[in-house]
Coordinates of C-alpha atoms in Angstrom, one line a residue:
M1 CA 20.4 257.8 43.7
L2 CA 17.4 255.5 44.5
G3 CA 15.1 258.6 44.3
R4 CA 16.3 259.3 40.7
A5 CA 15.8 255.6 39.9
L6 CA 12.2 255.7 41.3
R7 CA 11.4 258.8 39.2
G8 CA 12.7 257.2 36.1
L9 CA 10.7 254.1 36.9
L10 CA 7.5 256.1 37.2
A11 CA 8.2 257.7 33.8
V12 CA 8.6 254.2 32.2
M13 CA 5.5 252.9 33.9
A14 CA 3.5 256.0 32.6
V15 CA 4.5 255.3 29.1
T16 CA 3.7 251.6 29.5
V17 CA 0.2 252.4 30.8
V18 CA -0.5 254.6 27.8
L19 CA 0.6 251.9 25.5
C20 CA -1.5 249.4 27.4
T21 CA -4.7 251.3 26.6
V22 CA -7.0 249.0 24.6
P23 CA -8.2 250.6 21.3
E24 CA -11.7 250.0 20.1
A25 CA -11.8 247.0 17.7
Q26 CA -13.1 247.7 14.2
A27 CA -15.5 244.8 14.3
R28 CA -17.7 244.6 17.3
P29 CA -18.0 241.1 18.9
I30 CA -21.4 239.8 19.6
A31 CA -22.2 239.6 23.4
P32 CA -24.8 237.2 24.8
S33 CA -28.4 238.5 24.7
C34 CA -29.6 236.2 27.4
Q35 CA -28.1 233.8 29.9
A36 CA -29.4 230.9 32.0
T37 CA -28.2 228.1 34.3
A38 CA -29.3 224.5 34.5
A39 CA -28.4 221.2 36.1
L40 CA -27.0 218.5 33.9
P41 CA -28.7 217.3 31.7
A42 CA -31.9 219.1 32.4
A43 CA -31.5 221.6 29.6
S44 CA -30.8 220.9 25.9
A45 CA -29.0 223.5 23.9
R46 CA -30.0 221.6 20.8
T47 CA -33.8 222.2 21.2
G48 CA -33.8 225.4 23.2
S49 CA -36.0 223.7 25.8
P50 CA -38.0 226.1 28.0
E51 CA -36.8 224.4 31.1
P52 CA -33.9 226.9 31.9
H53 CA -34.9 230.2 33.2
W54 CA -33.5 232.8 30.8
F55 CA -32.6 236.3 32.0
C56 CA -31.9 239.0 29.5
D57 CA -31.2 242.0 31.7
G58 CA -27.4 242.0 31.4
R59 CA -26.7 239.9 34.5
I60 CA -23.8 237.4 34.3
A61 CA -24.8 233.8 34.9
D62 CA -23.1 232.0 37.8
F63 CA -20.2 230.0 36.4
R64 CA -20.5 227.6 39.4
A65 CA -23.7 226.1 37.9
P66 CA -23.2 222.6 36.3
R67 CA -24.3 224.1 33.0
V68 CA -24.4 227.7 31.8
L69 CA -26.4 228.6 28.8
L70 CA -25.6 231.6 26.6
R71 CA -27.9 232.8 23.9
F72 CA -26.5 235.0 21.1
D73 CA -29.1 236.7 18.9
L74 CA -27.6 237.2 15.4
P75 CA -27.8 240.6 13.7
R76 CA -29.8 240.8 10.4
S77 CA -26.9 242.4 8.6
G78 CA -23.1 242.4 8.7
P79 CA -20.6 239.5 8.5
H80 CA -21.6 236.2 10.0
P81 CA -19.8 235.2 13.2
A82 CA -17.4 232.2 12.7
F83 CA -16.0 231.6 16.2
F84 CA -17.0 231.4 19.9
T85 CA -14.3 233.0 22.1
T86 CA -13.8 233.7 25.8
R87 CA -11.0 234.0 28.4
A88 CA -8.8 230.9 29.0
G89 CA -10.1 228.7 31.8
S90 CA -11.0 225.1 32.6
F91 CA -14.3 223.6 31.6
G92 CA -15.7 220.1 31.0
R93 CA -17.4 220.5 27.6
I94 CA -18.8 223.2 25.4
E95 CA -21.7 222.5 23.0
I96 CA -22.5 225.2 20.4
S97 CA -25.8 225.1 18.5
V98 CA -26.8 227.3 15.6
V99 CA -30.6 227.6 15.3
D100 CA -32.1 228.7 12.0
R101 CA -35.4 230.5 11.8
G102 CA -37.0 227.4 10.3
G103 CA -36.0 225.3 13.4
T104 CA -33.0 223.6 11.9
V105 CA -30.2 223.1 14.4
R106 CA -26.5 222.5 13.7
S107 CA -24.3 221.6 16.7
A108 CA -20.7 221.0 17.6
R109 CA -19.2 219.7 20.8
Y110 CA -15.7 220.6 22.1
T111 CA -13.4 219.6 25.0
M112 CA -10.6 221.6 26.4
D113 CA -8.0 219.9 24.2
E114 CA -9.8 221.0 21.1
A115 CA -9.7 224.7 22.0
E116 CA -7.3 226.9 20.1
L117 CA -5.4 229.5 22.2
I118 CA -4.7 232.9 20.8
G119 CA -1.2 234.2 21.5
S120 CA -2.2 237.9 21.6
G121 CA -4.3 237.9 24.8
L122 CA -5.1 234.7 26.6
N123 CA -8.3 233.8 24.9
F124 CA -9.4 230.7 23.1
V125 CA -11.6 230.2 20.1
L126 CA -13.9 227.4 19.0
P127 CA -15.3 227.2 15.4
L128 CA -19.0 227.7 15.1
P129 CA -21.2 225.3 13.1
E130 CA -22.2 226.8 9.7
V131 CA -24.0 230.2 10.1
T132 CA -26.2 231.2 7.2
D133 CA -28.5 234.1 6.3
R134 CA -31.4 232.0 7.8
S135 CA -29.7 231.6 11.2
D136 CA -31.6 233.2 14.0
H137 CA -29.5 232.7 17.2
I138 CA -26.8 230.6 18.7
V139 CA -26.9 228.8 22.0
V140 CA -23.7 227.9 23.8
A141 CA -23.9 225.3 26.6
M142 CA -20.9 225.4 28.9
D143 CA -20.5 222.5 31.3
D144 CA -18.4 222.4 34.5
G145 CA -16.8 225.8 34.2
W146 CA -14.1 226.7 36.7
A147 CA -13.8 230.5 36.4
A148 CA -16.0 233.6 36.1
P149 CA -14.3 235.0 33.0
L150 CA -15.4 232.0 31.0
V151 CA -18.9 233.4 31.2
S152 CA -18.3 237.1 31.5
D153 CA -15.9 237.3 28.5
A154 CA -17.9 235.0 26.1
R155 CA -18.3 236.5 22.7
L156 CA -19.0 235.6 19.0
V157 CA -16.5 237.0 16.4
A158 CA -16.3 236.8 12.6
S159 CA -12.5 236.5 12.6
V160 CA -9.8 235.4 15.0
D161 CA -8.2 238.8 14.4
E162 CA -11.0 240.4 16.4
V163 CA -9.8 238.4 19.4
R164 CA -6.2 239.4 19.1
W165 CA -5.0 242.3 21.3
P166 CA -3.5 245.2 19.4
Y167 CA 0.1 245.1 18.5
E168 CA 0.8 248.2 20.7
T169 CA -0.7 246.4 23.7
M170 CA 1.4 243.3 23.2
L171 CA 4.5 245.4 22.8
A172 CA 3.8 247.1 26.1
L173 CA 3.3 243.8 27.8
A174 CA 6.5 242.5 26.3
A175 CA 8.2 245.7 27.7
I176 CA 6.8 244.9 31.1
C177 CA 8.3 241.5 30.9
G178 CA 11.6 243.0 29.9
L179 CA 11.3 245.4 32.9
L180 CA 10.8 242.4 35.2
C181 CA 14.1 240.9 34.0
M182 CA 16.0 243.8 35.5
P183 CA 15.4 242.7 39.1
L184 CA 16.6 239.2 38.3
L185 CA 20.0 240.6 37.2
F186 CA 20.2 242.8 40.3
D187 CA 19.3 239.9 42.7
L188 CA 21.9 237.6 41.1
A189 CA 24.6 240.2 41.2
F190 CA 23.8 241.3 44.8
Y191 CA 23.6 237.7 46.0
R192 CA 27.1 237.0 44.8
I193 CA 28.3 239.7 47.1
L194 CA 26.0 239.3 50.1
K195 CA 24.5 235.9 50.7
A196 CA 21.2 237.3 52.1
P197 CA 18.2 234.9 51.8
F198 CA 15.8 237.8 51.0
L199 CA 17.5 238.2 47.7
L200 CA 16.7 234.6 46.7
W201 CA 13.1 235.1 47.8
H202 CA 12.8 238.3 45.8
L203 CA 14.4 236.4 42.8
T204 CA 11.8 233.7 43.1
S205 CA 8.9 236.2 43.4
V206 CA 10.1 238.0 40.3
L207 CA 10.3 234.7 38.4
G208 CA 6.8 233.8 39.5
M209 CA 5.4 237.2 38.5
L210 CA 7.3 237.2 35.2
A211 CA 5.9 233.8 34.4
L212 CA 2.4 234.9 35.4
T213 CA 2.6 237.9 33.1
L214 CA 3.8 235.8 30.2
V215 CA 1.1 233.2 30.7
S216 CA -1.9 235.5 31.5
S217 CA -1.1 237.8 28.5
G218 CA -0.6 234.9 26.1
L219 CA 3.0 235.9 25.3
V220 CA 4.1 232.5 26.5
L221 CA 2.4 231.0 23.4
H222 CA 5.1 232.7 21.2
L223 CA 7.7 230.8 23.2
A224 CA 6.1 227.4 23.7
D225 CA 3.2 225.5 22.1
L226 CA 0.9 225.0 25.1
T227 CA -2.6 223.6 25.4
L228 CA -5.5 225.2 27.3
T229 CA -5.2 222.5 29.9
Q230 CA -1.5 223.3 30.5
V231 CA -2.2 227.1 30.6
S232 CA -5.0 226.5 33.1
F233 CA -2.5 224.6 35.3
L234 CA 0.2 227.3 35.0
L235 CA -2.0 230.3 35.9
P236 CA -2.5 229.3 39.6
L237 CA 1.0 227.9 39.8
T238 CA 2.7 231.1 38.8
S239 CA 0.4 233.1 41.0
C240 CA 1.2 231.1 44.1
I241 CA 5.0 231.2 43.4
G242 CA 5.0 235.0 42.9
V243 CA 2.8 235.9 45.9
G244 CA 4.1 233.3 48.3
A245 CA 7.7 234.1 47.6
A246 CA 6.9 237.9 48.0
A247 CA 5.4 237.3 51.4
I248 CA 8.5 235.4 52.6
F249 CA 10.7 238.0 51.0
A250 CA 9.0 240.7 53.0
A251 CA 9.4 238.7 56.2
D252 CA 13.1 238.4 55.6
L253 CA 13.6 241.9 54.3
F254 CA 12.5 244.0 57.2
E255 CA 15.2 244.9 59.6
K256 CA 15.6 243.1 62.9
G257 CA 13.6 244.8 65.6
C258 CA 11.3 246.4 63.1
L259 CA 8.9 243.5 62.8
P260 CA 7.6 241.2 65.6
E261 CA 8.7 237.6 65.1
R262 CA 5.1 236.5 65.3
T263 CA 4.2 238.6 62.3
R264 CA 7.2 237.1 60.4
R265 CA 6.0 233.6 61.2
L266 CA 2.4 234.5 60.1
L267 CA 3.7 235.8 56.8
R268 CA 5.5 232.6 56.1
Y269 CA 2.4 230.6 57.3
F270 CA 0.0 232.4 54.9
A271 CA 2.5 232.1 52.1
G272 CA 2.1 228.3 52.6
V273 CA -1.7 228.6 52.6
T274 CA -1.6 230.2 49.2
V275 CA 0.5 227.3 48.0
V276 CA -2.0 224.8 49.3
T277 CA -5.0 226.6 47.7
S278 CA -3.2 226.9 44.5
L279 CA -2.4 223.2 44.4
A280 CA -6.1 222.5 45.0
Q281 CA -7.0 224.8 42.1
M282 CA -4.5 223.1 39.8
S283 CA -5.7 219.6 40.8
R284 CA -9.2 220.3 39.3
I285 CA -10.8 218.0 41.8
P286 CA -14.5 217.8 40.8
A287 CA -15.7 218.2 44.4
L288 CA -13.9 221.6 44.5
R289 CA -15.3 222.9 41.2
E290 CA -18.1 225.0 42.7
H291 CA -16.0 226.7 45.4
G292 CA -12.4 226.0 44.4
S293 CA -12.0 229.3 42.5
D294 CA -13.5 231.3 45.4
I295 CA -11.2 229.6 47.8
F296 CA -8.2 230.2 45.6
Y297 CA -8.9 233.9 45.2
L298 CA -10.2 234.6 48.8
A299 CA -7.1 232.9 50.3
F300 CA -5.1 236.0 49.1
L301 CA -7.2 238.4 51.2
P302 CA -5.8 237.4 54.7
L303 CA -2.3 237.6 53.2
I304 CA -2.9 241.1 51.9
A305 CA -4.4 242.1 55.3
L306 CA -1.5 240.6 57.2
F307 CA 0.9 242.4 54.8
C308 CA -0.8 245.7 55.6
V309 CA -0.4 245.0 59.4
A310 CA 3.3 244.0 58.9
L311 CA 4.0 247.3 57.0
A312 CA 2.3 249.4 59.6
Q313 CA 4.3 247.6 62.4
A314 CA 7.6 248.0 60.5
I315 CA 7.1 251.7 59.5
V316 CA 6.2 252.6 63.1
R317 CA 9.4 251.0 64.3
G318 CA 11.4 253.0 61.7
S319 CA 12.0 250.5 58.9
R320 CA 13.4 251.9 55.7
A321 CA 12.6 248.8 53.7
A322 CA 8.9 249.0 54.7
R323 CA 8.5 252.4 53.1
Y324 CA 9.7 251.0 49.8
Q325 CA 7.2 248.2 50.2
L326 CA 4.4 250.5 50.9
V327 CA 5.0 252.6 47.8
A328 CA 5.4 249.4 45.7
C329 CA 2.3 247.5 46.9
M330 CA -0.4 250.2 46.9
P331 CA -1.2 249.9 43.1
L332 CA -1.0 246.1 43.2
W333 CA -3.3 245.9 46.2
A334 CA -5.9 248.0 44.5
V335 CA -5.8 245.9 41.3
S336 CA -5.6 242.6 43.2
L337 CA -8.6 243.4 45.4
Q338 CA -10.6 244.3 42.2
R339 CA -9.4 241.1 40.6
I340 CA -10.3 238.9 43.6
L341 CA -13.7 240.4 44.1
T342 CA -14.7 240.2 40.5
N343 CA -13.5 236.6 40.2
V344 CA -15.6 235.5 43.1
G345 CA -18.8 237.2 41.7
F346 CA -18.8 240.7 43.0
G347 CA -19.1 242.7 39.7
D348 CA -18.1 242.1 36.2
V349 CA -14.5 241.2 35.3
P350 CA -13.0 244.2 33.4
Q351 CA -11.8 243.4 29.9
D352 CA -8.5 245.3 30.5
Q353 CA -7.8 243.8 33.9
I354 CA -4.7 242.0 32.7
F355 CA -3.2 245.3 31.6
A356 CA -3.7 247.0 34.9
F357 CA -2.5 243.9 36.8
S358 CA 0.7 243.5 34.7
A359 CA 1.6 247.2 35.1
A360 CA 1.0 247.0 38.8
V361 CA 3.1 243.9 39.1
A362 CA 6.0 245.5 37.2
F363 CA 5.8 248.6 39.3
Q364 CA 5.7 246.6 42.6
L365 CA 8.6 244.3 41.6
V366 CA 10.9 247.1 40.4
V367 CA 10.2 249.4 43.4
T368 CA 10.8 246.4 45.8
S369 CA 14.0 245.9 43.9
L370 CA 15.1 249.4 44.7
G371 CA 14.1 248.6 48.3
A372 CA 16.1 245.4 48.2
A373 CA 19.1 247.3 46.8
D374 CA 18.8 249.9 49.5
R375 CA 18.7 247.1 52.1
F376 CA 21.6 245.4 50.4
M377 CA 23.7 248.6 50.6
I378 CA 22.9 248.9 54.3
L379 CA 23.7 245.3 55.0
K380 CA 26.9 245.5 52.9
H381 CA 28.0 248.6 54.8
E382 CA 27.3 246.8 58.1
R383 CA 29.2 243.7 57.0
D384 CA 32.1 245.7 55.7
R385 CA 32.2 247.7 59.0
A386 CA 32.1 244.4 61.0
R387 CA 34.9 243.0 58.8
A388 CA 37.0 246.1 59.3
Q389 CA 36.5 245.9 63.0
S390 CA 37.3 242.2 63.0
L391 CA 40.3 242.8 60.9
A392 CA 41.4 245.6 63.2
M393 CA 41.0 243.4 66.3
E394 CA 42.8 240.6 64.5
Q395 CA 45.7 243.0 63.6
M396 CA 45.7 244.2 67.2
A397 CA 46.0 240.6 68.4
E398 CA 48.8 239.8 65.9
R399 CA 50.9 243.0 66.4
D400 CA 53.0 244.2 69.1
P401 CA 51.4 247.4 70.4
L402 CA 54.7 249.1 71.3
T403 CA 56.6 248.6 68.0
G404 CA 53.8 247.7 65.5
L405 CA 55.7 244.6 64.5
L406 CA 54.0 241.3 64.0
N407 CA 54.2 238.9 67.0
R408 CA 54.8 235.2 67.2
R409 CA 51.1 234.4 67.0
A410 CA 50.8 236.1 63.6
I411 CA 53.7 234.1 62.1
E412 CA 53.5 230.7 63.7
A413 CA 50.1 229.9 62.1
R414 CA 51.3 230.9 58.7
F415 CA 54.9 229.6 58.9
A416 CA 54.3 226.7 56.5
E417 CA 52.9 229.0 53.9
L418 CA 55.8 231.4 54.3
Q419 CA 58.2 228.6 53.8
R420 CA 56.4 227.7 50.5
Q421 CA 56.8 231.4 49.5
G422 CA 60.5 231.1 49.9
F423 CA 61.2 232.5 53.4
D424 CA 64.1 230.1 54.1
T425 CA 66.3 232.2 56.6
M426 CA 65.4 232.7 60.2
A427 CA 67.3 235.2 62.3
L428 CA 66.8 235.5 66.1
I429 CA 68.0 238.9 67.5
D430 CA 68.5 239.9 71.1
L431 CA 69.7 243.3 72.4
D432 CA 72.8 242.9 74.6
H433 CA 72.5 244.1 78.2
F434 CA 69.2 245.7 77.6
K435 CA 68.2 245.5 81.3
R436 CA 70.9 248.0 82.0
V437 CA 69.3 250.5 79.7
N438 CA 66.0 250.2 81.6
D439 CA 67.7 250.3 85.0
R440 CA 69.9 253.3 84.3
H441 CA 67.7 255.4 82.0
G442 CA 64.2 254.3 82.7
H443 CA 61.6 252.3 80.8
Q444 CA 60.7 255.3 78.6
V445 CA 64.2 255.4 77.1
G446 CA 64.1 251.6 76.9
D447 CA 60.9 251.7 74.9
H448 CA 62.4 254.3 72.6
V449 CA 65.3 251.9 72.0
L450 CA 62.9 249.1 71.1
R451 CA 61.0 251.3 68.7
V452 CA 64.2 252.4 66.9
C453 CA 65.3 248.7 66.7
A454 CA 61.9 247.9 65.1
Q455 CA 62.3 250.6 62.6
V456 CA 65.7 249.2 61.6
L457 CA 64.4 245.7 61.2
R458 CA 61.5 246.8 59.0
A459 CA 64.2 247.3 56.4
D460 CA 62.4 250.2 54.7
G461 CA 59.4 248.0 53.7
D462 CA 61.5 245.2 52.1
R463 CA 58.9 242.7 51.0
H464 CA 61.5 239.9 51.2
A465 CA 62.0 240.4 54.9
I466 CA 59.4 240.1 57.8
A467 CA 60.2 241.5 61.2
L468 CA 58.7 240.3 64.5
R469 CA 59.0 241.2 68.1
L470 CA 58.8 238.0 70.2
G471 CA 58.8 239.8 73.6
G472 CA 61.1 241.9 75.7
E473 CA 64.2 242.8 73.7
E474 CA 64.0 239.7 71.5
F475 CA 63.2 240.1 67.8
M476 CA 63.1 237.8 64.7
L477 CA 63.6 238.2 61.0
L478 CA 62.3 235.9 58.3
L479 CA 64.1 236.5 55.0
R480 CA 64.1 235.1 51.5
G481 CA 66.0 235.8 48.3
L482 CA 69.7 236.3 47.6
R483 CA 72.3 237.1 50.4
A484 CA 69.6 236.7 53.1
R485 CA 72.2 236.0 55.9
E486 CA 74.3 239.0 54.8
R487 CA 71.2 241.3 54.8
A488 CA 70.3 240.1 58.3
E489 CA 73.8 240.8 59.5
H490 CA 73.7 244.3 57.9
L491 CA 70.5 245.0 59.9
R492 CA 71.9 243.7 63.1
R493 CA 74.9 246.1 62.8
A494 CA 72.6 249.0 61.8
I495 CA 70.8 248.7 65.2
T496 CA 73.8 250.0 67.1
Q497 CA 74.2 252.9 64.7
R498 CA 70.6 254.0 64.6
V499 CA 70.1 253.8 68.3
A500 CA 73.2 255.9 69.0
A501 CA 71.9 258.5 66.5
E502 CA 68.3 258.7 67.7
V503 CA 68.4 257.9 71.4
E504 CA 70.2 260.6 73.4
G505 CA 71.9 260.2 76.8
L506 CA 73.0 256.5 76.5
E507 CA 76.2 255.8 78.4
A508 CA 77.2 252.9 76.1
P509 CA 76.4 251.6 72.6
V510 CA 73.4 249.2 72.4
T511 CA 74.6 246.1 70.5
A512 CA 72.8 243.0 69.4
S513 CA 73.5 239.3 69.2
M514 CA 72.0 237.1 66.5
G515 CA 71.5 233.4 65.7
V516 CA 70.7 232.6 62.0
I517 CA 69.5 229.4 60.4
E518 CA 69.5 229.0 56.6
M519 CA 66.9 226.3 55.8
P520 CA 66.9 224.1 52.7
R521 CA 63.8 224.4 50.4
E522 CA 63.2 220.6 50.8
G523 CA 63.6 218.2 53.6
L524 CA 61.9 220.3 56.4
E525 CA 58.3 219.4 55.6
G526 CA 57.7 217.9 59.1
T527 CA 59.6 220.6 61.0
T528 CA 57.6 223.2 62.9
F529 CA 58.2 226.8 63.7
A530 CA 59.0 225.8 67.3
D531 CA 61.7 223.3 66.2
L532 CA 63.5 225.9 64.1
Y533 CA 63.0 228.6 66.7
A534 CA 64.6 226.3 69.3
R535 CA 67.7 225.8 67.0
A536 CA 67.9 229.5 66.3
D537 CA 67.7 230.2 70.0
M538 CA 70.5 227.8 70.6
L539 CA 72.7 229.7 68.1
L540 CA 71.7 233.0 69.8
Y541 CA 72.8 231.6 73.1
E542 CA 76.1 230.6 71.6
A543 CA 76.6 234.1 70.3
K544 CA 75.9 235.5 73.8
E545 CA 78.4 233.0 75.3
A546 CA 81.0 233.9 72.8
G547 CA 81.0 237.6 73.9
R548 CA 77.9 239.1 72.5
N549 CA 77.6 241.7 69.6
R550 CA 78.1 238.9 67.1
T551 CA 76.2 236.3 64.9
M552 CA 76.3 232.6 65.0
H553 CA 74.8 231.0 61.8
E554 CA 74.1 227.6 60.6
R555 CA 73.1 226.2 57.2
L556 CA 70.9 223.1 57.4
T557 CA 71.5 220.8 54.4
L558 CA 69.5 217.8 55.6
F559 CA 67.1 217.1 58.3
G560 CA 66.6 213.4 58.8
S561 CA 66.2 210.8 61.6
G562 CA 69.9 211.1 62.4
G563 CA 69.6 214.9 62.8
P564 CA 70.6 217.7 60.4
R565 CA 73.9 218.1 58.7
T566 CA 75.0 221.7 59.2
T567 CA 77.5 224.2 58.1
R568 CA 78.3 226.6 61.0
G569 CA 79.9 230.1 61.1
T570 CA 80.5 233.1 63.2
A571 CA 80.4 236.8 62.5
A572 CA 81.5 239.4 65.1
A573 CA 81.0 243.2 65.1

């Protein structure tokens, strides 16, 4: 079943990847011609001062510099650009200067709060100062940037529509988010049945990754009106929730004995490390600006390495759950390593990175859900088997092994509840001269007599009568409903008939004496099983003294400090 589900998932993911392919935009955005870095305020974007060292060979400027300068040479034909755009991220200030061929400069300065986020892809746009036919180039000065994509994705566009991702792409990302909702339902349903902690950690991981996909794709902007500052806060927060919870989920998921306890502890420890580095990234402490992004991304590397070690250890020890984790994590590891390395400066950040990452996240979470479901079924089977064994042991402890009837222990603990259910008649039955049967015919015949007696007292499965064996040749009946005493008397008499019919070789009939108490529905709240048993035993003793093979009964009408008021009677064979 899980194999078919995995094949279906692969088909869905293949369709999603096809949909996520980014088509070529009709209008080509303008990329920077040259880039430079400078210290504040050494360079002036307004004058194009020669102080910065420009490089125009396609290299990406280091975002860690206090100021990054981007020069955009304007084409001589085509529509004029109207907006500066780049990937969402934190920065201190952006100054945009349009330089005309005559030397005229028009400038505009923006803070993060003035940036307009685009809901189709998580980019932001800033309006350019007026661009005319005489404009030669545009210089963008970005101060105190916090992320590499701020520089690598910087472009000029003529329309906001050029920034928006295609409808098909956004639809595919929305489908991925819908796919991520499935594990949430599974986890909630499974947790109601099996209170396993790994289900809650998987639920938390799915929520974190779902939120990360919504935020990083810009879909969240269709649900809430967020600022660039808020989005820059949410990106590391959702990442640490998703990854940290996934690490703890793995630590709890693997079977006992399949993962060393030290590795489990290390997984939880490094999950905590990612939380700390994410908090540092969210805090935007100025002292951390140059290296905060590197620390944030590089902190995931030891966790990935440790996870690989944990999977190897678990698979070698025969873990089923680890195999699911291996299949689930391979695409995500590949995409994550690329994302980490490019964000710390090793190569350019791919434009379609979010598509690959979102698809890998969806694949990982859904496959791990299948692994969690498989683990759930195993644990549920083990729990059900343990419960069945416990129930069997409990039943063995509460039943007489010879006759299969309940014993005193089974009833005494539930006696008050049985009274509330209407069992108001107690009959104590003892076989007369049973010792003679054992002495003359042997214990095997005696055991046969006891089993026949038990079959009689079961009353053909009457749900208004409960039969017990108290020990030796002593039995008890608890009855409710109409004519309870008469029904008990009928069963007492039937013992003699059934034993005579089913047990061969007896020299004399086996009779039974009985003491019966009929209890009132009210007035016995403080009376215990032992109290009523003692009174029934007294009546049984009287029946024995009166000649055996008879019943002594008593109806209790009041049980107060002065003792019960009773109505007594006798029935003989």
